[in-house]
PDB file of C-alpha atoms in Angstrom:
ATOM      1  CA  MET A   1     -22.545  -1.511 -10.143  1.00 84.00           C
ATOM      2  CA  THR A   2     -23.236  -0.149  -6.675  1.00 96.00           C
ATOM      3  CA  VAL A   3     -21.084   2.500  -5.034  1.00 98.00           C
ATOM      4  CA  LEU A   4     -20.019   1.547  -1.512  1.00 98.00           C
ATOM      5  CA  LEU A   5     -19.406   4.863   0.219  1.00 98.00           C
ATOM      6  CA  VAL A   6     -17.442   5.075   3.477  1.00 98.00           C
ATOM      7  CA  ILE A   7     -17.565   8.270   5.528  1.00 97.00           C
ATOM      8  CA  ALA A   8     -14.242   8.418   7.373  1.00 97.00           C
ATOM      9  CA  GLU A   9     -11.956  10.629   9.389  1.00 97.00           C
ATOM     10  CA  ALA A  10      -8.205  10.226   9.445  1.00 98.00           C
ATOM     11  CA  PRO A  11      -7.509   8.546  12.812  1.00 98.00           C
ATOM     12  CA  VAL A  12      -5.381  11.317  14.312  1.00 98.00           C
ATOM     13  CA  ALA A  13      -4.733  11.257  18.062  1.00 97.00           C
ATOM     14  CA  GLY A  14      -6.895  13.764  19.884  1.00 95.00           C
ATOM     15  CA  LEU A  15      -9.296  14.245  16.961  1.00 95.00           C
ATOM     16  CA  VAL A  16     -11.164  10.934  16.784  1.00 95.00           C
ATOM     17  CA  LYS A  17     -12.947   8.765  19.346  1.00 93.00           C
ATOM     18  CA  THR A  18     -12.534  11.458  21.977  1.00 93.00           C
ATOM     19  CA  GLY A  19     -15.428   9.928  23.919  1.00 90.00           C
ATOM     20  CA  LEU A  20     -13.058   7.114  24.899  1.00 92.00           C
ATOM     21  CA  ILE A  21     -10.638   9.597  26.513  1.00 91.00           C
ATOM     22  CA  PRO A  22     -10.094   8.875  29.394  1.00 90.00           C
ATOM     23  CA  PRO A  23      -9.423   6.110  30.303  1.00 89.00           C
ATOM     24  CA  ALA A  24      -7.945   5.535  26.845  1.00 93.00           C
ATOM     25  CA  SER A  25      -5.171   7.901  25.847  1.00 94.00           C
ATOM     26  CA  PRO A  26      -5.595   9.988  22.683  1.00 96.00           C
ATOM     27  CA  ALA A  27      -3.187   7.674  20.853  1.00 96.00           C
ATOM     28  CA  GLU A  28      -4.997   4.541  22.051  1.00 95.00           C
ATOM     29  CA  ALA A  29      -8.374   5.925  20.988  1.00 95.00           C
ATOM     30  CA  ALA A  30      -6.993   6.866  17.577  1.00 97.00           C
ATOM     31  CA  ASP A  31      -5.405   3.437  17.205  1.00 97.00           C
ATOM     32  CA  LEU A  32      -8.789   1.816  17.830  1.00 96.00           C
ATOM     33  CA  ALA A  33     -10.278   4.095  15.180  1.00 97.00           C
ATOM     34  CA  ALA A  34      -7.501   3.186  12.757  1.00 98.00           C
ATOM     35  CA  ALA A  35      -8.024  -0.518  13.360  1.00 98.00           C
ATOM     36  CA  GLY A  36     -11.756  -0.142  12.800  1.00 97.00           C
ATOM     37  CA  LEU A  37     -11.221   1.812   9.600  1.00 98.00           C
ATOM     38  CA  LEU A  38      -8.820  -0.815   8.269  1.00 98.00           C
ATOM     39  CA  ASP A  39     -11.302  -3.604   9.029  1.00 98.00           C
ATOM     40  CA  THR A  40     -14.095  -1.623   7.387  1.00 97.00           C
ATOM     41  CA  LEU A  41     -12.076  -0.943   4.243  1.00 97.00           C
ATOM     42  CA  ALA A  42     -11.046  -4.606   4.035  1.00 97.00           C
ATOM     43  CA  ALA A  43     -14.714  -5.665   4.107  1.00 97.00           C
ATOM     44  CA  VAL A  44     -15.651  -3.031   1.543  1.00 97.00           C
ATOM     45  CA  ARG A  45     -12.888  -4.033  -0.861  1.00 96.00           C
ATOM     46  CA  ALA A  46     -13.823  -7.713  -0.519  1.00 97.00           C
ATOM     47  CA  THR A  47     -17.474  -7.068  -1.430  1.00 97.00           C
ATOM     48  CA  PRO A  48     -18.111  -8.147  -5.030  1.00 95.00           C
ATOM     49  CA  GLY A  49     -19.652  -5.881  -7.628  1.00 93.00           C
ATOM     50  CA  VAL A  50     -19.130  -2.552  -5.847  1.00 96.00           C
ATOM     51  CA  GLN A  51     -17.044   0.560  -6.409  1.00 97.00           C
ATOM     52  CA  PRO A  52     -15.382   1.591  -3.115  1.00 98.00           C
ATOM     53  CA  VAL A  53     -15.452   5.342  -2.469  1.00 98.00           C
ATOM     54  CA  VAL A  54     -14.208   7.010   0.721  1.00 98.00           C
ATOM     55  CA  ALA A  55     -15.293  10.516   1.713  1.00 98.00           C
ATOM     56  CA  LEU A  56     -12.344  11.446   3.892  1.00 98.00           C
ATOM     57  CA  ALA A  57     -11.684  14.255   6.352  1.00 97.00           C
ATOM     58  CA  GLY A  58      -8.300  14.922   7.917  1.00 96.00           C
ATOM     59  CA  ASP A  59      -4.650  14.170   7.189  1.00 96.00           C
ATOM     60  CA  VAL A  60      -3.759  10.484   6.905  1.00 97.00           C
ATOM     61  CA  ARG A  61      -0.067  11.369   7.179  1.00 95.00           C
ATOM     62  CA  ALA A  62      -0.634  12.394  10.810  1.00 97.00           C
ATOM     63  CA  ALA A  63      -2.802   9.375  11.624  1.00 97.00           C
ATOM     64  CA  GLU A  64      -2.166   6.309  13.737  1.00 97.00           C
ATOM     65  CA  ARG A  65      -1.259   3.401  11.416  1.00 97.00           C
ATOM     66  CA  GLY A  66      -0.979   6.048   8.728  1.00 96.00           C
ATOM     67  CA  GLU A  67       0.959   3.924   6.251  1.00 97.00           C
ATOM     68  CA  GLN A  68      -1.502   1.040   6.538  1.00 97.00           C
ATOM     69  CA  VAL A  69      -4.470   3.382   6.154  1.00 98.00           C
ATOM     70  CA  ALA A  70      -2.907   5.032   3.100  1.00 97.00           C
ATOM     71  CA  GLU A  71      -2.298   1.639   1.524  1.00 97.00           C
ATOM     72  CA  ALA A  72      -5.900   0.569   2.161  1.00 97.00           C
ATOM     73  CA  LEU A  73      -7.200   3.823   0.693  1.00 97.00           C
ATOM     74  CA  SER A  74      -5.155   3.267  -2.457  1.00 95.00           C
ATOM     75  CA  GLY A  75      -7.694   0.637  -3.485  1.00 90.00           C
ATOM     76  CA  CYS A  76     -10.559   3.152  -3.254  1.00 96.00           C
ATOM     77  CA  VAL A  77     -11.627   6.365  -4.910  1.00 98.00           C
ATOM     78  CA  VAL A  78     -11.053   9.060  -2.275  1.00 98.00           C
ATOM     79  CA  ILE A  79     -13.036  12.290  -2.214  1.00 97.00           C
ATOM     80  CA  GLY A  80     -12.939  15.087   0.322  1.00 96.00           C
ATOM     81  CA  GLN A  81     -15.747  15.820   2.731  1.00 97.00           C
ATOM     82  CA  ARG A  82     -17.403  19.205   2.385  1.00 95.00           C
ATOM     83  CA  GLY A  83     -20.094  21.073   4.230  1.00 90.00           C
ATOM     84  CA  ARG A  84     -20.993  22.551   7.589  1.00 88.00           C
ATOM     85  CA  GLY A  85     -21.731  19.927  10.174  1.00 88.00           C
ATOM     86  CA  ARG A  86     -22.041  16.187   9.932  1.00 90.00           C
ATOM     87  CA  ALA A  87     -25.489  16.044   8.339  1.00 90.00           C
ATOM     88  CA  ASP A  88     -24.458  18.452   5.598  1.00 93.00           C
ATOM     89  CA  CYS A  89     -21.248  16.507   4.920  1.00 94.00           C
ATOM     90  CA  LEU A  90     -23.193  13.243   4.649  1.00 95.00           C
ATOM     91  CA  ALA A  91     -25.707  14.643   2.183  1.00 95.00           C
ATOM     92  CA  ASN A  92     -22.932  16.286   0.161  1.00 97.00           C
ATOM     93  CA  ALA A  93     -21.000  13.015  -0.044  1.00 97.00           C
ATOM     94  CA  TYR A  94     -24.024  11.297  -1.584  1.00 97.00           C
ATOM     95  CA  ALA A  95     -24.472  14.240  -3.966  1.00 96.00           C
ATOM     96  CA  ASP A  96     -20.824  14.109  -5.038  1.00 97.00           C
ATOM     97  CA  VAL A  97     -21.081  10.379  -5.701  1.00 97.00           C
ATOM     98  CA  ALA A  98     -24.258  10.932  -7.737  1.00 96.00           C
ATOM     99  CA  VAL A  99     -22.353  13.331  -9.999  1.00 96.00           C
ATOM    100  CA  ARG A 100     -19.327  11.055 -10.323  1.00 96.00           C
ATOM    101  CA  TYR A 101     -21.366   7.870 -10.839  1.00 97.00           C
ATOM    102  CA  PRO A 102     -24.670   8.943 -12.416  1.00 96.00           C
ATOM    103  CA  GLY A 103     -27.492   6.454 -12.149  1.00 94.00           C
ATOM    104  CA  GLU A 104     -25.731   4.190  -9.650  1.00 97.00           C
ATOM    105  CA  ALA A 105     -27.109   3.155  -6.279  1.00 97.00           C
ATOM    106  CA  VAL A 106     -25.122   3.950  -3.124  1.00 98.00           C
ATOM    107  CA  VAL A 107     -24.572   1.974   0.081  1.00 98.00           C
ATOM    108  CA  GLN A 108     -23.104   4.268   2.721  1.00 98.00           C
ATOM    109  CA  ILE A 109     -21.463   3.225   5.983  1.00 98.00           C
ATOM    110  CA  GLY A 110     -19.179   4.847   8.520  1.00 94.00           C
ATOM    111  CA  MET A 111     -15.918   3.689  10.082  1.00 93.00           C
ATOM    112  CA  ASP A 112     -17.435   2.774  13.463  1.00 90.00           C
ATOM    113  CA  THR A 113     -18.706  -0.742  12.666  1.00 94.00           C
ATOM    114  CA  PRO A 114     -15.644  -2.935  11.999  1.00 95.00           C
ATOM    115  CA  GLN A 115     -17.838  -6.005  12.467  1.00 96.00           C
ATOM    116  CA  VAL A 116     -19.344  -5.499   8.993  1.00 97.00           C
ATOM    117  CA  THR A 117     -18.753  -8.318   6.506  1.00 97.00           C
ATOM    118  CA  PRO A 118     -18.863  -8.543   2.709  1.00 97.00           C
ATOM    119  CA  PRO A 119     -22.090 -10.638   2.819  1.00 97.00           C
ATOM    120  CA  LEU A 120     -23.781  -8.013   4.991  1.00 96.00           C
ATOM    121  CA  LEU A 121     -22.707  -5.207   2.673  1.00 97.00           C
ATOM    122  CA  ALA A 122     -23.800  -7.208  -0.355  1.00 97.00           C
ATOM    123  CA  ALA A 123     -27.194  -7.726   1.300  1.00 95.00           C
ATOM    124  CA  ALA A 124     -27.559  -3.961   1.701  1.00 96.00           C
ATOM    125  CA  ALA A 125     -26.922  -3.520  -2.009  1.00 96.00           C
ATOM    126  CA  SER A 126     -29.183  -6.344  -3.153  1.00 96.00           C
ATOM    127  CA  GLY A 127     -31.975  -5.076  -0.901  1.00 95.00           C
ATOM    128  CA  LEU A 128     -32.381  -2.168  -3.305  1.00 96.00           C
ATOM    129  CA  ASP A 129     -33.753  -4.595  -5.889  1.00 94.00           C
ATOM    130  CA  SER A 130     -37.102  -4.487  -4.099  1.00 95.00           C
ATOM    131  CA  VAL A 131     -37.138  -1.203  -2.132  1.00 97.00           C
ATOM    132  CA  ASP A 132     -35.889   2.359  -2.575  1.00 98.00           C
ATOM    133  CA  ALA A 133     -33.797   2.515   0.596  1.00 98.00           C
ATOM    134  CA  VAL A 134     -32.289   0.105   3.102  1.00 98.00           C
ATOM    135  CA  LEU A 135     -31.494   1.380   6.604  1.00 98.00           C
ATOM    136  CA  GLY A 136     -29.331  -0.212   9.273  1.00 97.00           C
ATOM    137  CA  LEU A 137     -30.105   1.163  12.718  1.00 96.00           C
ATOM    138  CA  ALA A 138     -27.524   1.231  15.514  1.00 95.00           C
ATOM    139  CA  LEU A 139     -28.180  -0.040  19.012  1.00 94.00           C
ATOM    140  CA  ASP A 140     -27.840   3.466  20.460  1.00 91.00           C
ATOM    141  CA  GLY A 141     -30.656   4.825  18.278  1.00 92.00           C
ATOM    142  CA  GLY A 142     -28.436   6.110  15.507  1.00 92.00           C
ATOM    143  CA  TRP A 143     -27.696   4.318  12.265  1.00 93.00           C
ATOM    144  CA  TRP A 144     -24.733   2.543  10.734  1.00 96.00           C
ATOM    145  CA  ALA A 145     -25.743   2.091   7.084  1.00 97.00           C
ATOM    146  CA  LEU A 146     -28.023   3.701   4.533  1.00 98.00           C
ATOM    147  CA  ALA A 147     -28.430   2.329   1.018  1.00 98.00           C
ATOM    148  CA  LEU A 148     -30.283   4.447  -1.548  1.00 98.00           C
ATOM    149  CA  ARG A 149     -31.328   3.498  -5.054  1.00 97.00           C
ATOM    150  CA  ASP A 150     -31.174   7.217  -5.898  1.00 96.00           C
ATOM    151  CA  PRO A 151     -28.413   8.905  -3.859  1.00 95.00           C
ATOM    152  CA  ARG A 152     -30.064  12.287  -4.362  1.00 93.00           C
ATOM    153  CA  SER A 153     -32.660  11.106  -1.833  1.00 94.00           C
ATOM    154  CA  ALA A 154     -30.009  11.681   0.851  1.00 95.00           C
ATOM    155  CA  GLY A 155     -31.033  15.323   0.873  1.00 94.00           C
ATOM    156  CA  VAL A 156     -33.430  14.414   3.697  1.00 93.00           C
ATOM    157  CA  LEU A 157     -30.401  13.945   5.962  1.00 94.00           C
ATOM    158  CA  ARG A 158     -29.816  17.702   6.054  1.00 93.00           C
ATOM    159  CA  THR A 159     -32.951  18.197   8.164  1.00 88.00           C
ATOM    160  CA  ILE A 160     -32.302  15.494  10.786  1.00 92.00           C
ATOM    161  CA  PRO A 161     -30.352  16.130  14.011  1.00 87.00           C
ATOM    162  CA  VAL A 162     -27.414  13.738  14.423  1.00 85.00           C
ATOM    163  CA  SER A 163     -26.128  11.871  17.487  1.00 82.00           C
ATOM    164  CA  ARG A 164     -29.537  11.519  19.111  1.00 86.00           C
ATOM    165  CA  ALA A 165     -31.384   8.482  20.398  1.00 87.00           C
ATOM    166  CA  ASP A 166     -34.028   8.965  17.701  1.00 93.00           C
ATOM    167  CA  THR A 167     -31.813   9.897  14.741  1.00 94.00           C
ATOM    168  CA  GLY A 168     -32.231   6.547  12.986  1.00 95.00           C
ATOM    169  CA  ILE A 169     -36.006   6.508  13.364  1.00 96.00           C
ATOM    170  CA  ARG A 170     -36.198  10.101  12.137  1.00 96.00           C
ATOM    171  CA  ILE A 171     -34.305   9.101   8.994  1.00 96.00           C
ATOM    172  CA  ARG A 172     -36.702   6.220   8.385  1.00 96.00           C
ATOM    173  CA  HIS A 173     -39.729   8.466   8.851  1.00 96.00           C
ATOM    174  CA  ALA A 174     -38.262  11.153   6.574  1.00 96.00           C
ATOM    175  CA  LEU A 175     -37.647   8.639   3.801  1.00 97.00           C
ATOM    176  CA  ILE A 176     -41.146   7.179   4.111  1.00 97.00           C
ATOM    177  CA  GLU A 177     -42.704  10.656   4.101  1.00 95.00           C
ATOM    178  CA  ALA A 178     -40.769  11.354   0.898  1.00 94.00           C
ATOM    179  CA  GLY A 179     -42.494   8.368  -0.692  1.00 96.00           C
ATOM    180  CA  HIS A 180     -39.697   5.807  -0.428  1.00 97.00           C
ATOM    181  CA  ARG A 181     -40.110   2.145   0.429  1.00 97.00           C
ATOM    182  CA  VAL A 182     -37.596   1.366   3.195  1.00 98.00           C
ATOM    183  CA  GLY A 183     -36.077  -2.015   4.046  1.00 97.00           C
ATOM    184  CA  SER A 184     -33.998  -2.922   7.081  1.00 97.00           C
ATOM    185  CA  LEU A 185     -30.592  -4.335   7.943  1.00 96.00           C
ATOM    186  CA  PRO A 186     -29.617  -5.970  11.256  1.00 96.00           C
ATOM    187  CA  ARG A 187     -28.968  -3.598  14.148  1.00 96.00           C
ATOM    188  CA  LEU A 188     -25.281  -3.202  14.979  1.00 96.00           C
ATOM    189  CA  SER A 189     -23.379  -1.423  17.703  1.00 94.00           C
ATOM    190  CA  ASP A 190     -21.115   1.403  16.686  1.00 91.00           C
ATOM    191  CA  VAL A 191     -18.220   2.561  18.872  1.00 92.00           C
ATOM    192  CA  ASP A 192     -18.819   5.561  21.107  1.00 88.00           C
ATOM    193  CA  THR A 193     -17.992   4.223  24.597  1.00 89.00           C
ATOM    194  CA  LEU A 194     -15.665   1.670  26.171  1.00 89.00           C
ATOM    195  CA  ALA A 195     -18.642  -0.663  26.607  1.00 90.00           C
ATOM    196  CA  ASP A 196     -19.187  -0.402  22.844  1.00 93.00           C
ATOM    197  CA  VAL A 197     -15.531  -1.306  22.278  1.00 94.00           C
ATOM    198  CA  ASP A 198     -15.953  -4.586  24.139  1.00 93.00           C
ATOM    199  CA  LEU A 199     -19.284  -5.367  22.451  1.00 93.00           C
ATOM    200  CA  VAL A 200     -17.959  -4.778  18.945  1.00 95.00           C
ATOM    201  CA  ALA A 201     -14.732  -6.677  19.628  1.00 95.00           C
ATOM    202  CA  GLU A 202     -16.765  -9.693  20.754  1.00 94.00           C
ATOM    203  CA  ALA A 203     -18.826  -9.475  17.554  1.00 93.00           C
ATOM    204  CA  ALA A 204     -15.725  -9.304  15.356  1.00 94.00           C
ATOM    205  CA  PRO A 205     -13.137 -11.810  16.642  1.00 95.00           C
ATOM    206  CA  GLY A 206      -9.938 -11.993  14.676  1.00 94.00           C
ATOM    207  CA  THR A 207     -10.163  -8.426  13.393  1.00 97.00           C
ATOM    208  CA  ARG A 208      -7.623  -5.654  13.850  1.00 97.00           C
ATOM    209  CA  PHE A 209     -10.182  -3.903  16.016  1.00 96.00           C
ATOM    210  CA  ALA A 210     -10.572  -6.889  18.321  1.00 96.00           C
ATOM    211  CA  GLU A 211      -6.793  -7.114  18.690  1.00 96.00           C
ATOM    212  CA  ALA A 212      -6.526  -3.395  19.508  1.00 95.00           C
ATOM    213  CA  ALA A 213      -9.400  -3.717  21.994  1.00 94.00           C
ATOM    214  CA  LEU A 214      -7.655  -6.622  23.698  1.00 93.00           C
ATOM    215  CA  LEU A 215      -4.496  -4.569  24.136  1.00 88.00           C
ATOM    216  CA  LEU A 216      -6.497  -1.644  25.495  1.00 85.00           C
ATOM    217  CA  ARG A 217      -8.328  -3.900  27.939  1.00 83.00           C
ATOM    218  CA  ALA A 218      -5.010  -5.273  29.196  1.00 78.00           C
ATOM    219  CA  ARG A 219      -3.897  -1.721  30.073  1.00 76.00           C
ATOM    220  CA  ARG A 220      -7.107  -0.768  31.901  1.00 68.00           C
TER     221      ARG A 220
END
């Protein structure tokens, strides 16, 4: 069994996707985040042979589409995020999963790539049959997925600055320097800007995210 770990924030207006504000309103930005999270969780839960785990920050009760998000989370094991800063929280999430599921590999993604599919997530997991880590870089230089045969290897994340144009490459180099063989996943766009919204919506037609993007575009 592979653990499929999602790092997520409750999509509360004013607290998520603030880079889209303006022209999107806080509620519109949070609704896009909620749609993306729902699409992500649907893909995760439809992936065979995995245990869905969500490391969650924030209060779902205050979130956009809160009832739908709570229902989707009910099919996952939910743990709290802990740590100081994003890198620390990421590494701690892997560490917590390693304790809860000893000996199991972990595929970790965020909530910013609603275009993910069960076959793509399954490919990330199966890639660990031949390498120690599988990394999916993002188009902006970050990363959208990291699969580790040994989740304790995620300790390297604590030393790498986040939200930079070279963050993904730094992760790859850190893993290689630690002696790991690293495979690759296709590059995807995550959602940080309105241009990203349109790009991801085009890559994921028929999703909740694409529908929310269409409504936002109609208001612009």
